[in-house]
Short mmCIF file of C-alpha atoms in Angstrom, two decimals:
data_model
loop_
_atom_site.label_atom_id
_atom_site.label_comp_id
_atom_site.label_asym_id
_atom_site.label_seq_id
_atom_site.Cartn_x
_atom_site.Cartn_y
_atom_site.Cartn_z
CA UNK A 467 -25.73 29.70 12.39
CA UNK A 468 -26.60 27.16 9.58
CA UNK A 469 -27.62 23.67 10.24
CA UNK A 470 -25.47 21.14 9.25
CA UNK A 471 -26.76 17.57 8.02
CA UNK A 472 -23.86 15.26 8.61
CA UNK A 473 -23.81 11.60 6.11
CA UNK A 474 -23.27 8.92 8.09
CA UNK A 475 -19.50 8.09 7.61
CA UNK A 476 -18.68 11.63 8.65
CA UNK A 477 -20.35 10.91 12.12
CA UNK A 478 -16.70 9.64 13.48
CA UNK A 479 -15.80 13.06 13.37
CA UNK A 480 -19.06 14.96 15.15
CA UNK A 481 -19.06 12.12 18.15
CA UNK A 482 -21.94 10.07 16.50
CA UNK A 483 -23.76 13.60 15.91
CA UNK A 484 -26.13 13.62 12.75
CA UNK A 485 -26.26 17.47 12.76
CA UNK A 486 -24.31 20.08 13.89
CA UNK A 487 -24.26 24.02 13.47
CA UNK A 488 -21.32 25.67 12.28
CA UNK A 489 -20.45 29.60 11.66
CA UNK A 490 -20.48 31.30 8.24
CA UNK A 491 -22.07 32.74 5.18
CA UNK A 492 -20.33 31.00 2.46
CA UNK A 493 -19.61 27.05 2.15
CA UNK A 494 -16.22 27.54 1.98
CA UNK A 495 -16.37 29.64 5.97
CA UNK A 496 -18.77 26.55 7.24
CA UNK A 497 -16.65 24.13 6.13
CA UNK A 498 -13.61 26.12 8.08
CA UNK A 499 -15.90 25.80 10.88
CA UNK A 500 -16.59 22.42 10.73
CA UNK A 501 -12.89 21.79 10.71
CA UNK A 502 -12.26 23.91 13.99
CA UNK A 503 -14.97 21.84 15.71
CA UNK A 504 -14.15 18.56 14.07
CA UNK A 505 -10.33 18.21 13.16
CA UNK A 506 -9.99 16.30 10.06
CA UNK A 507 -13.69 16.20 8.50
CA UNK A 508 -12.94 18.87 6.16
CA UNK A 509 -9.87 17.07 4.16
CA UNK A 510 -12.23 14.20 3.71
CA UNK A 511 -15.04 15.99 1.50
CA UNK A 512 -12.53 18.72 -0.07
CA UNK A 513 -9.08 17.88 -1.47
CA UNK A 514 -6.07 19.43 -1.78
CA UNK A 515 -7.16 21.85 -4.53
CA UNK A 516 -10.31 22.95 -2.80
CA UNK A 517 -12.25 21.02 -5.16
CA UNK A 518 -15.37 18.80 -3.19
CA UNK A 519 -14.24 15.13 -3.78
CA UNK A 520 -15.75 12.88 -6.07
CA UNK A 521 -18.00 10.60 -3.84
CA UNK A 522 -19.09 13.90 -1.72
CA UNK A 523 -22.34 16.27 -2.48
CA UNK A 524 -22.92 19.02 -0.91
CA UNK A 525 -26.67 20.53 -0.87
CA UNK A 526 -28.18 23.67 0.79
CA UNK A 527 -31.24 23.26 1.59
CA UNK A 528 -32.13 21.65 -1.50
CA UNK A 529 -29.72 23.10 -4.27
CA UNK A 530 -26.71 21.03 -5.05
CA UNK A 531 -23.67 23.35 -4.75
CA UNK A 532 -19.89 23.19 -6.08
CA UNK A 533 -18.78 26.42 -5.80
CA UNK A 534 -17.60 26.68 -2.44
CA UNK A 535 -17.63 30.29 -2.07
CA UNK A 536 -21.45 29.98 -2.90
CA UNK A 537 -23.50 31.81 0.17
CA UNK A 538 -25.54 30.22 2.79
CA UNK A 539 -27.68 31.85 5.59
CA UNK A 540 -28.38 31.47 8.99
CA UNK A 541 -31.24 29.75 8.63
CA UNK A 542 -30.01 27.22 5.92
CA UNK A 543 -29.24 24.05 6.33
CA UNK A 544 -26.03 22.84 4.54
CA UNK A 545 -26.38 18.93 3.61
CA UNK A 546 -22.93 16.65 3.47
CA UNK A 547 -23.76 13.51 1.24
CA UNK A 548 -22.05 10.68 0.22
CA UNK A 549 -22.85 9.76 -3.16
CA UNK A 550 -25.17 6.48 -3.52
CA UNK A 551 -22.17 4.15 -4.59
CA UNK A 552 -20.22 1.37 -3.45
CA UNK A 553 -19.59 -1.94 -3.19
CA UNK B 776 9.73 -19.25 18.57
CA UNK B 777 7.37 -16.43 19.36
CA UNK B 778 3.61 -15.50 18.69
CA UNK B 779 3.03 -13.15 15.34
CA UNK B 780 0.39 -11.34 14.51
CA UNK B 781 -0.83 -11.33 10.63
CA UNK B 782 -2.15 -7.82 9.92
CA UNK B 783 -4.70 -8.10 7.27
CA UNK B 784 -5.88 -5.15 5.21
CA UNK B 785 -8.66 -5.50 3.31
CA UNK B 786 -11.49 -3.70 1.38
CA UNK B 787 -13.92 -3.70 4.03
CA UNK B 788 -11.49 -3.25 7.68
CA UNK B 789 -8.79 -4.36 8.95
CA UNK B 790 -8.22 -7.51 10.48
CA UNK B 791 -5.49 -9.31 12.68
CA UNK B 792 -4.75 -13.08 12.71
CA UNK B 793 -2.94 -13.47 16.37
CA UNK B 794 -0.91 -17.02 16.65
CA UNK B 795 -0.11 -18.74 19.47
CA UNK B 796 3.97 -19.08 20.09
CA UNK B 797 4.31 -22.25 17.60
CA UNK B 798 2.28 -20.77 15.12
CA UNK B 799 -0.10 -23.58 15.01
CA UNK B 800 -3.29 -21.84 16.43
CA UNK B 801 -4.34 -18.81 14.96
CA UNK B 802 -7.71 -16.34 16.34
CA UNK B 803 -9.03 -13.61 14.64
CA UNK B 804 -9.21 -10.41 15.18
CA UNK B 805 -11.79 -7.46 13.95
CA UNK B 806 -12.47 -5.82 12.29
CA UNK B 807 -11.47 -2.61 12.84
CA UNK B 808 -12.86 0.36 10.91
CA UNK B 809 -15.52 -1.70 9.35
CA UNK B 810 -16.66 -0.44 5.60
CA UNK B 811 -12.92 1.32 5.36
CA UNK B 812 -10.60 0.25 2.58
CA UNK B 813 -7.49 -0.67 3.92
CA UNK B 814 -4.66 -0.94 2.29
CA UNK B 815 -1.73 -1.55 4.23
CA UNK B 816 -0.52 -1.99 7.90
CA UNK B 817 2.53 -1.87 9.21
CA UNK B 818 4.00 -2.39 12.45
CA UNK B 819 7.00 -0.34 12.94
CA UNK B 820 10.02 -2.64 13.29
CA UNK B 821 11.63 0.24 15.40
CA UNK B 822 8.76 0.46 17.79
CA UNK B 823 6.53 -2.82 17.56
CA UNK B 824 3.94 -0.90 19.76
CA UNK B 825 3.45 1.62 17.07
CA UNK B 826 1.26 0.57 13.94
CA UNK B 827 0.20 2.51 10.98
CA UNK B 828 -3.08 1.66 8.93
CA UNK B 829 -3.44 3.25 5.22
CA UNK B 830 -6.99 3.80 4.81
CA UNK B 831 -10.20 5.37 3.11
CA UNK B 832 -13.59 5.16 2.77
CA UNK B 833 -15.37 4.29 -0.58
CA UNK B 834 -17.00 8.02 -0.76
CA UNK B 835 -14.03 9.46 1.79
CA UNK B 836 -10.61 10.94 0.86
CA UNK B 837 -7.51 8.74 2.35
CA UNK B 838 -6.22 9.00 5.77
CA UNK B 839 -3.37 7.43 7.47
CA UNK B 840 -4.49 5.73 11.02
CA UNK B 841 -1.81 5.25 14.16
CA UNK B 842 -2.06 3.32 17.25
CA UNK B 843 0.67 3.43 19.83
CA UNK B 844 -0.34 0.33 21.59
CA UNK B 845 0.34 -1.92 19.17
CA UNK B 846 -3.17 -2.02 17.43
CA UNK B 847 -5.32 -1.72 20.13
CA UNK B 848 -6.54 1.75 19.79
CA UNK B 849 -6.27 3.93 17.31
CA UNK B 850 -6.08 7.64 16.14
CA UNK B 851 -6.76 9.59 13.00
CA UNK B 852 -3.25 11.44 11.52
CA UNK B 853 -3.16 15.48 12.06
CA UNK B 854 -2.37 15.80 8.61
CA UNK B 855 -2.72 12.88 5.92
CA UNK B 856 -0.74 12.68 2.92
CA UNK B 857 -1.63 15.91 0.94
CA UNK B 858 -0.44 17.41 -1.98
CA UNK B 859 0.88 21.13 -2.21
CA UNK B 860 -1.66 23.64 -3.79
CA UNK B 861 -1.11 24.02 -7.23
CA UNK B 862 -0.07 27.41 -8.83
CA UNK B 863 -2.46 29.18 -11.23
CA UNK B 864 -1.00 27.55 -14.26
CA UNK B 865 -0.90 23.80 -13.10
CA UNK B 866 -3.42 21.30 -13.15
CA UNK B 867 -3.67 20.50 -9.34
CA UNK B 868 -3.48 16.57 -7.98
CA UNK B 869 -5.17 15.18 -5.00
CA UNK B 870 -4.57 12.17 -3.43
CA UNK B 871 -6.67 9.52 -4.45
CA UNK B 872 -5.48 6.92 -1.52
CA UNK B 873 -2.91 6.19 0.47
CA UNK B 874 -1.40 3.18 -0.95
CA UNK B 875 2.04 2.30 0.64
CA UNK B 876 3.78 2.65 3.93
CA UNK B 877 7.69 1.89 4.62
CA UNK B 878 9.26 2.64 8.36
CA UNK B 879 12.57 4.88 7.69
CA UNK B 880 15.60 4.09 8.82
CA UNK B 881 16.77 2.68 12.32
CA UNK B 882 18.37 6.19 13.04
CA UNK B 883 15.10 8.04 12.16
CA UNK B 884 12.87 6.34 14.91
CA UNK B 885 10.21 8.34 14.07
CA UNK B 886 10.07 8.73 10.07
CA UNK B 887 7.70 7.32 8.09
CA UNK B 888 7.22 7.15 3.98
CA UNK B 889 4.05 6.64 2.61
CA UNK B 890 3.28 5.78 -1.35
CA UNK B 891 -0.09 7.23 -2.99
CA UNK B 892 -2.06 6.96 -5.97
CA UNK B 893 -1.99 8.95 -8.06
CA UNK B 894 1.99 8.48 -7.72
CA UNK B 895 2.85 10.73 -4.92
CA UNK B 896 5.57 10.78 -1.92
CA UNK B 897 5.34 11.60 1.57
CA UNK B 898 7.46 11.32 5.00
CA UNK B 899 6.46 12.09 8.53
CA UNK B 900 9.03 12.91 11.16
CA UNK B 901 6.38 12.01 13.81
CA UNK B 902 5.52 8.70 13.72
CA UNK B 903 2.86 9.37 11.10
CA UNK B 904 1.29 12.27 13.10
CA UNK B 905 1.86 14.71 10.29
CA UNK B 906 2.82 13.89 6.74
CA UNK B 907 4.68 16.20 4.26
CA UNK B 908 5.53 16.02 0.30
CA UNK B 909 9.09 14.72 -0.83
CA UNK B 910 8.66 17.68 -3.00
CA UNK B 911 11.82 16.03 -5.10
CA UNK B 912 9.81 13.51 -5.96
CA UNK B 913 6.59 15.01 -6.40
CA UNK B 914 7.42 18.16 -8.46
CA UNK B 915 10.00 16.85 -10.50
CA UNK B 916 10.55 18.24 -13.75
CA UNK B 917 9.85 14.68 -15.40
CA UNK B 918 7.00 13.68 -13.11
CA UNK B 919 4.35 13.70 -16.19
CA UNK B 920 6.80 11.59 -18.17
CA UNK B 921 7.53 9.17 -15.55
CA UNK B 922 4.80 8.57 -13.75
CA UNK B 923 2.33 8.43 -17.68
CA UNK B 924 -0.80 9.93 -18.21
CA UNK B 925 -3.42 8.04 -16.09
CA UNK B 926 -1.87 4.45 -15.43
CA UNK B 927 -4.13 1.67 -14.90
CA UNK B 928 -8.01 1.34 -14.60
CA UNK B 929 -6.68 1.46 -10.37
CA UNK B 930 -4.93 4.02 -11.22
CA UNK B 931 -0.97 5.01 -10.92
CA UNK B 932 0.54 3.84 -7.69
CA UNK B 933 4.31 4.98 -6.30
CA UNK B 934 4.74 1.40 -3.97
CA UNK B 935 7.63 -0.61 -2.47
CA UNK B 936 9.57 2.60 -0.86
CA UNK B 937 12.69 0.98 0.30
CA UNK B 938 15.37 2.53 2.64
CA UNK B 939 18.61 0.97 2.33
CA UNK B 940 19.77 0.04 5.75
CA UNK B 941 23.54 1.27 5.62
CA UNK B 942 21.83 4.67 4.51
CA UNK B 943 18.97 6.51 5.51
CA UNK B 944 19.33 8.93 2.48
CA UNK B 945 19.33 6.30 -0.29
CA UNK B 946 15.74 5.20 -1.32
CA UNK B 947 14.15 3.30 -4.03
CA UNK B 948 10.66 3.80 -5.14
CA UNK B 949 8.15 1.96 -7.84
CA UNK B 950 5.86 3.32 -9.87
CA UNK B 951 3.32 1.20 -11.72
CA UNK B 952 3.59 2.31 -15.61
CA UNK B 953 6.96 4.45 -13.99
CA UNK B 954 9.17 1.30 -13.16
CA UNK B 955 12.01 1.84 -10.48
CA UNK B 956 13.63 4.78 -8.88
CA UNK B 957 16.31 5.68 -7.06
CA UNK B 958 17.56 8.54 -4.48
CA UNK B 959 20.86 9.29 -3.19
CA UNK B 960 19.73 12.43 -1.32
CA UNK B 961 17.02 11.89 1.09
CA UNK B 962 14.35 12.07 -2.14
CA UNK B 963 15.95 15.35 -3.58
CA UNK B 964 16.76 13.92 -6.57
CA UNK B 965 16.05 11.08 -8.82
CA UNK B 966 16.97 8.60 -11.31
CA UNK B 967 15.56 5.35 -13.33
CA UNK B 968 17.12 2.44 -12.84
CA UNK B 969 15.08 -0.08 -15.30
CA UNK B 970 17.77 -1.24 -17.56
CA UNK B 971 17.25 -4.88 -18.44
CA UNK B 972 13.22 -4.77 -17.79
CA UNK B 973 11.15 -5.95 -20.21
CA UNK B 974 8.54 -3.36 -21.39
CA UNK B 975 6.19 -5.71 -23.78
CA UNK B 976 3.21 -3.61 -23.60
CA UNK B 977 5.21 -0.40 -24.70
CA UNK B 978 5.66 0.35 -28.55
CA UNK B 979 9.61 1.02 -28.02
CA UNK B 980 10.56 -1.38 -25.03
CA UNK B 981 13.92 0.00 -24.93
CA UNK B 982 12.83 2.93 -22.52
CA UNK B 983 14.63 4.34 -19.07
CA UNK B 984 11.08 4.68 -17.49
CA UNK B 985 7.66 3.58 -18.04
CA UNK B 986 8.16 0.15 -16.72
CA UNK B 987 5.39 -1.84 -14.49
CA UNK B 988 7.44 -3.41 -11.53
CA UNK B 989 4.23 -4.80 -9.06
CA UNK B 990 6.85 -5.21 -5.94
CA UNK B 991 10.00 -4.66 -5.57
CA UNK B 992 12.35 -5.90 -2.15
CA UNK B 993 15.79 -5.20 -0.97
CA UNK B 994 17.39 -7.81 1.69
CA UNK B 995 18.05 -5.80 4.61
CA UNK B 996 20.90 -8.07 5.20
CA UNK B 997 22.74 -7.65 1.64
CA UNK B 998 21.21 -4.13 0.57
CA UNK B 999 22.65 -4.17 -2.61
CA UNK B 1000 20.80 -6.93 -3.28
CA UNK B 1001 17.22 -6.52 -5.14
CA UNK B 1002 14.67 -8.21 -7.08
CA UNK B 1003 11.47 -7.06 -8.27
CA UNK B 1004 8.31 -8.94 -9.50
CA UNK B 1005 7.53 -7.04 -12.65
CA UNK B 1006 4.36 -6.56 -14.85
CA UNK B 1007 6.90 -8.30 -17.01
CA UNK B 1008 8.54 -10.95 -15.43
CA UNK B 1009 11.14 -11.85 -12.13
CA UNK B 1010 14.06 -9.63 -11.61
CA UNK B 1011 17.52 -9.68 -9.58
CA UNK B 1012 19.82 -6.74 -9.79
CA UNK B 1013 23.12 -6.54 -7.55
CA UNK B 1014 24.71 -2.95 -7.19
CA UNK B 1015 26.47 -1.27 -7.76
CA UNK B 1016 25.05 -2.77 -11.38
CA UNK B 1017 22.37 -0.82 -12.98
CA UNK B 1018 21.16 -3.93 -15.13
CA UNK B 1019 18.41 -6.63 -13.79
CA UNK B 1020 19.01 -9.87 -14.49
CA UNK B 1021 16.08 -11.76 -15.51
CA UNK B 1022 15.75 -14.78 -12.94
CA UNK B 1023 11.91 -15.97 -14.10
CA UNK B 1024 13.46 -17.08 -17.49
CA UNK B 1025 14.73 -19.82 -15.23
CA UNK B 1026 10.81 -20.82 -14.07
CA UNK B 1027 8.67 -23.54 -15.50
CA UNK B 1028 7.80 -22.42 -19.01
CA UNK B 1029 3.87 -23.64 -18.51
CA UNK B 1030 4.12 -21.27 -15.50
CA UNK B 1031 5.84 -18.33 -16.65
CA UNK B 1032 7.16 -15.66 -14.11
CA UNK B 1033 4.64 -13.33 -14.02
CA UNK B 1034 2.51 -12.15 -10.45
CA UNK B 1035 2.39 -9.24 -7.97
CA UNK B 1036 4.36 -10.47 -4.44
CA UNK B 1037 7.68 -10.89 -4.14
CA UNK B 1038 8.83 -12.12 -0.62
CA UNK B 1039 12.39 -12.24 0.84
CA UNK B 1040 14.20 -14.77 3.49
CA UNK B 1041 14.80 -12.57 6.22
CA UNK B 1042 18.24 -13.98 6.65
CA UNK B 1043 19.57 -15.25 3.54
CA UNK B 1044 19.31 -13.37 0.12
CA UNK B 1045 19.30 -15.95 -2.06
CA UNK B 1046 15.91 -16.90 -1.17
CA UNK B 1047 12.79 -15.49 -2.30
CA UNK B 1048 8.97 -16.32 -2.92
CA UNK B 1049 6.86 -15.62 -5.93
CA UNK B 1050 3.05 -16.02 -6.59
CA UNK B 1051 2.86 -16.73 -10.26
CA UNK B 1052 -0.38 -15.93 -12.06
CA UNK B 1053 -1.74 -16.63 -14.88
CA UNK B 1054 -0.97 -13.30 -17.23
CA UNK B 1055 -1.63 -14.45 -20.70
CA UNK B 1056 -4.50 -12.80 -23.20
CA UNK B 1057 -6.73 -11.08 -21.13
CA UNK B 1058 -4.58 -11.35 -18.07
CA UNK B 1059 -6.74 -13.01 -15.57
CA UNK B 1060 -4.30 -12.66 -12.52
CA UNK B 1061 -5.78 -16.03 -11.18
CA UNK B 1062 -3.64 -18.96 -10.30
CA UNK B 1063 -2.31 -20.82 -13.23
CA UNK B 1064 -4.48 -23.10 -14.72
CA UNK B 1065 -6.29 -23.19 -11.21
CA UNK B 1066 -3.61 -24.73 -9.60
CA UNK B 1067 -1.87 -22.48 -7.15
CA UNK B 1068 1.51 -22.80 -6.15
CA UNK B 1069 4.35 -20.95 -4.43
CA UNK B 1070 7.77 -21.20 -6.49
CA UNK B 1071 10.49 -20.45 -3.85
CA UNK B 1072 14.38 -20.17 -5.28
CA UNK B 1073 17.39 -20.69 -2.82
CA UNK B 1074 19.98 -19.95 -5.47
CA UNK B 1075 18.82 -16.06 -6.11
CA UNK B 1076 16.86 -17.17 -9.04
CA UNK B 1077 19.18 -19.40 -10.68
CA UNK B 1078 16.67 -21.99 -10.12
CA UNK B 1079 13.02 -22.53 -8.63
CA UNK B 1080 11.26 -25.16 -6.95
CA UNK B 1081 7.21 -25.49 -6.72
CA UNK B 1082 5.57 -25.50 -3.37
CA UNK B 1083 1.65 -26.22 -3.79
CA UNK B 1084 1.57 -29.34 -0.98
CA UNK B 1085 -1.55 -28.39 1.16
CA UNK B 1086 -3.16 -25.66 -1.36
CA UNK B 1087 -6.11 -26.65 -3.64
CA UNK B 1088 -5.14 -28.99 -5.95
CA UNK B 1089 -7.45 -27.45 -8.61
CA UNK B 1090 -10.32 -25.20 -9.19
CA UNK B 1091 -8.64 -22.99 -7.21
CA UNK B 1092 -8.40 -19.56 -9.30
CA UNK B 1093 -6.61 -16.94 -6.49
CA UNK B 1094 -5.42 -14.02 -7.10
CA UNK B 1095 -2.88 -12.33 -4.62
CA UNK B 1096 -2.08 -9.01 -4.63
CA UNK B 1097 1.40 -7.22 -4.40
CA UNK B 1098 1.22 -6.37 -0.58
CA UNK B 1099 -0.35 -9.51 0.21
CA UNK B 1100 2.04 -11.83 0.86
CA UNK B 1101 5.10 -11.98 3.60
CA UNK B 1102 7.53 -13.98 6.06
CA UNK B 1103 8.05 -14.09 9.18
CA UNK B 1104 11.38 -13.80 10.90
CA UNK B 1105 11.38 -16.78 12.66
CA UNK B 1106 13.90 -19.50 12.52
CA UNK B 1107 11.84 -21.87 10.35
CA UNK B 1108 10.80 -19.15 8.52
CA UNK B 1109 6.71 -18.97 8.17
CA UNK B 1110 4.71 -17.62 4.54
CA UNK B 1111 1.73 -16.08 4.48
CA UNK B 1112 -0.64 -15.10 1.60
CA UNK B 1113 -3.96 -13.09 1.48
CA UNK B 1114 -6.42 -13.98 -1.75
CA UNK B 1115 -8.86 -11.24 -3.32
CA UNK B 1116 -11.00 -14.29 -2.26
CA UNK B 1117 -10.77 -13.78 1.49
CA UNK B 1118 -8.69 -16.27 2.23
CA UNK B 1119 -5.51 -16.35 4.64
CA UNK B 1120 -2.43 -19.21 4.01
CA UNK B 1121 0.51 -19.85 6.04
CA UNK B 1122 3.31 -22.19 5.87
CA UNK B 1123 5.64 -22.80 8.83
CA UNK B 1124 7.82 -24.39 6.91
CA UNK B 1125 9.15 -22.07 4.38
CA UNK B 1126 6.70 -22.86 1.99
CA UNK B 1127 7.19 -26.57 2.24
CA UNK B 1128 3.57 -26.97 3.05
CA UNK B 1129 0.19 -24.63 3.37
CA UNK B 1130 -2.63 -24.67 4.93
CA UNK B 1131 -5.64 -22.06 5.23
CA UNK B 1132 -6.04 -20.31 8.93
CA UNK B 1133 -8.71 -17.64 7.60
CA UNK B 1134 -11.75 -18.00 5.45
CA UNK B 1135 -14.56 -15.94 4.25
CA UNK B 1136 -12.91 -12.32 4.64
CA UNK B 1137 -13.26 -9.66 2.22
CA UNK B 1138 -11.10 -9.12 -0.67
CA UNK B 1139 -7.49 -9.21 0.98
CA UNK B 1140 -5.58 -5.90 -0.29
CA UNK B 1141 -2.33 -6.97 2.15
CA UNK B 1142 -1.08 -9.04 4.62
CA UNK B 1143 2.24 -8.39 6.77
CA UNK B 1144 3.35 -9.60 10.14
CA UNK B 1145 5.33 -9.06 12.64
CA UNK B 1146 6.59 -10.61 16.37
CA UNK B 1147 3.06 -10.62 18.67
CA UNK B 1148 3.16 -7.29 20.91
CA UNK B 1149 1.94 -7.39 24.00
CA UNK B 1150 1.16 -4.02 25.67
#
């Protein structure tokens, strides 16, 4: 299952965990999996038209994605980032 | 007289100011969700142990939080405010924050309404558990044209949802750039109601909609009593009239009647509060001239009276936003006021005299109270 890297003002939702696994072989199905494990992280990365919010990046391995139904593997590790802003 | 607690939103947590039972010593509370923007709390006036926080994080989307023990826990809400999917041919929102909360009616314990930028509305039936479009509201035919193309640089807000308390179907909404809305039907269905409100900043200012009203209030006592503080001036309408009567043309002309809060007597309805600022050229929003003051009318506008004793007598440039200022409904009724500057005022004295019981916060987005609970 791919690794998850989890930003630090998502850790409220993975107990204070900075990385997680999660099931899946696109984004969109380890995002899905997230949400099962974590209630509520999803809706704050992805809005309501399944677009990834503003402030949120989301990296595998080292590739920024934005298509959500992009593919990951087992042995990637998805990154959740909050964007370097703020104030 | 009994102990109140001052919730205080702000862009960095959320705070509590906790009084003792004649209001003369205050402690501090928080903050709670540190590094959150909150911006609004209310304690339900149905069920004082049950508070609702509107919240986000700079990078997050917005979330609603609950406690159930009046504030001294909290939870996350199933489901947030969230727009419906949009269809293949629309342009799909999101909700941007949560910006508003109103309690429903006393004989819907457990409804909520909650405002959002960009202008969206929302109820829960479960005490803010799970939250669900007014999909009258939200996909009206006219919502483009009402709500305009973008709003401000803080973006388009829908704000001071009112339930009128003889009727839990009739509603008002406001919508900055939108102006004032009503409902007869539980949200189904809508209709202006801005006659009389000046539009300055809009080439024809003889519109139905499009209007800027920063807070509008309804006396729970005398519902068909309203006033609004508008982008464009102070505002009294009495229904079943459709027109607003402009009260600020009766304030000081050096002070004009522009500013965000309005605030109501609990008991009598000829009584309000305003916050003037200073809205000429570039519209600083800062107290006029320096010089803040609180002009209170006991004659529904006909006339106002400035109440600055105790506030800084100059050099004093606040700026007090439209959820960030309320009474209390005690007998001698007490004010309170939240700056952008992190400052907290109160007056026990209906405004007769100030003086600061919080310092060095962070930028105060609202402040509301409500009777101490005590689990």
């Amino acid at each position: 299952m791919p690794k998850v890297n989890v930003a630090s003002p998502l850790r409220s939702y993975t107990h204070g965990a900075a990385s997680v696994t999660a099931s899946g072989s696109t984004i969109a199905e380890v995002l899905a999996s997230l949400e099962q494990q974590f209630p509520g992280i999803r809706f704050r990365m992805i809005d309501e038209q399944n677009r990834i919010r503003q402030h949120i990046r989301l990296f595998v391995n080292a590739n920024g994605v934005t298509d959500l139904s992009a593919p990951i593997a087992d042995q990637d590790v998805l990154h959740l980032i909050c964007a370097l802003s703020g104030g | 007289m009994t102990a109140q607690t001052v919730w205080i939103g702000t862009r960095k947590g959320a705070f509590a100011l906790q009084s003792d039972e004649h209001r003369d010593r205050w402690a501090l509370i928080g903050p709670e969700f540190l590094g959150h923007v909150i911006h609004h709390i209310i304690q339900d006036p149905r069920d004082p142990s049950s508070v609702l926080m509107a919240a986000k994080t700079g990078h997050l989307g917005p979330t609603v939080f609950r406690s159930k023990d009046g504030g001294k826990t909290w939870k996350e809400a199933a489901q947030p405010p969230a727009v419906r999917v949009a269809t293949s041919n629309e342009k799909g929102r999101s909700v941007e924050r949560v910006f508003w909360l109103t309690a429903g009616h006393v004989s819907q314990p457990r409804t909520w309404y909650a405002g959002t930028s960009p202008c969206g509305l929302f109820r829960s039936y479960d005490d803010g558990e799970h939250w669900e479009p007014v999909a009258g509201f939200n996909d009206h035919p006219a919502y483009t044209e009402w709500t305009g193309d973008g709003g401000t640089p803080d973006g388009p807000l829908l704000h001071s949802i009112l339930v009128d308390p003889r009727d839990a179907a009739h509603l008002y909404v406001g919508l900055s750039g939108g102006g004032v809305f009503e409902s007869l039907d539980n949200g189904a269905s809508w209709t202006p109601l801005n006659e009389g409100c000046a539009a300055d900043f809009l080439p024809d200012p003889d519109v139905p909609f499009g209007h800027d009203p920063h807070c509008v209030v309804l006396h729970p006592l005398k519902p068909d009593r309203l006033y609004q503080q508008n982008h464009c001036g102070i505002y009294r309408l009495d229904r079943p009239e459709r027109r607003w009567t402009r009260i600020g043309n009766s304030m000081p002309r050096d002070v004009g009647d522009i500013g965000f809060p309005i605030v109501l007597h609990p008991t009598n309805p000829d009584v309000a509060w305003v916050h003037p600022m200073d809205g000429q050229s570039v519209w600083p929003r800062t107290s006029i001239d320096g010089k803040p003051a609180v002009y209170m009318t006991r004659d529904a506008g006909a006339s106002w009276v400035r109440q600055d004793k105790g506030l800084p007598p100059s050099q004093a440039w606040m700026t007090v936003l439209r959820q960030a200022m309320c009474a209390d409904a005690c007998k001698r009724v007490g004010l309170y006021f939240g700056t952008t500057g992190g400052e907290v005022w109160a007056s026990a004295d209906e405004g007769e005299s100030w003086r600061c019981i919080a310092r060095n916060l962070p930028e105060i987005y609202s402040i509301t109270c409500s009777r101490a609970f005590n689990a």
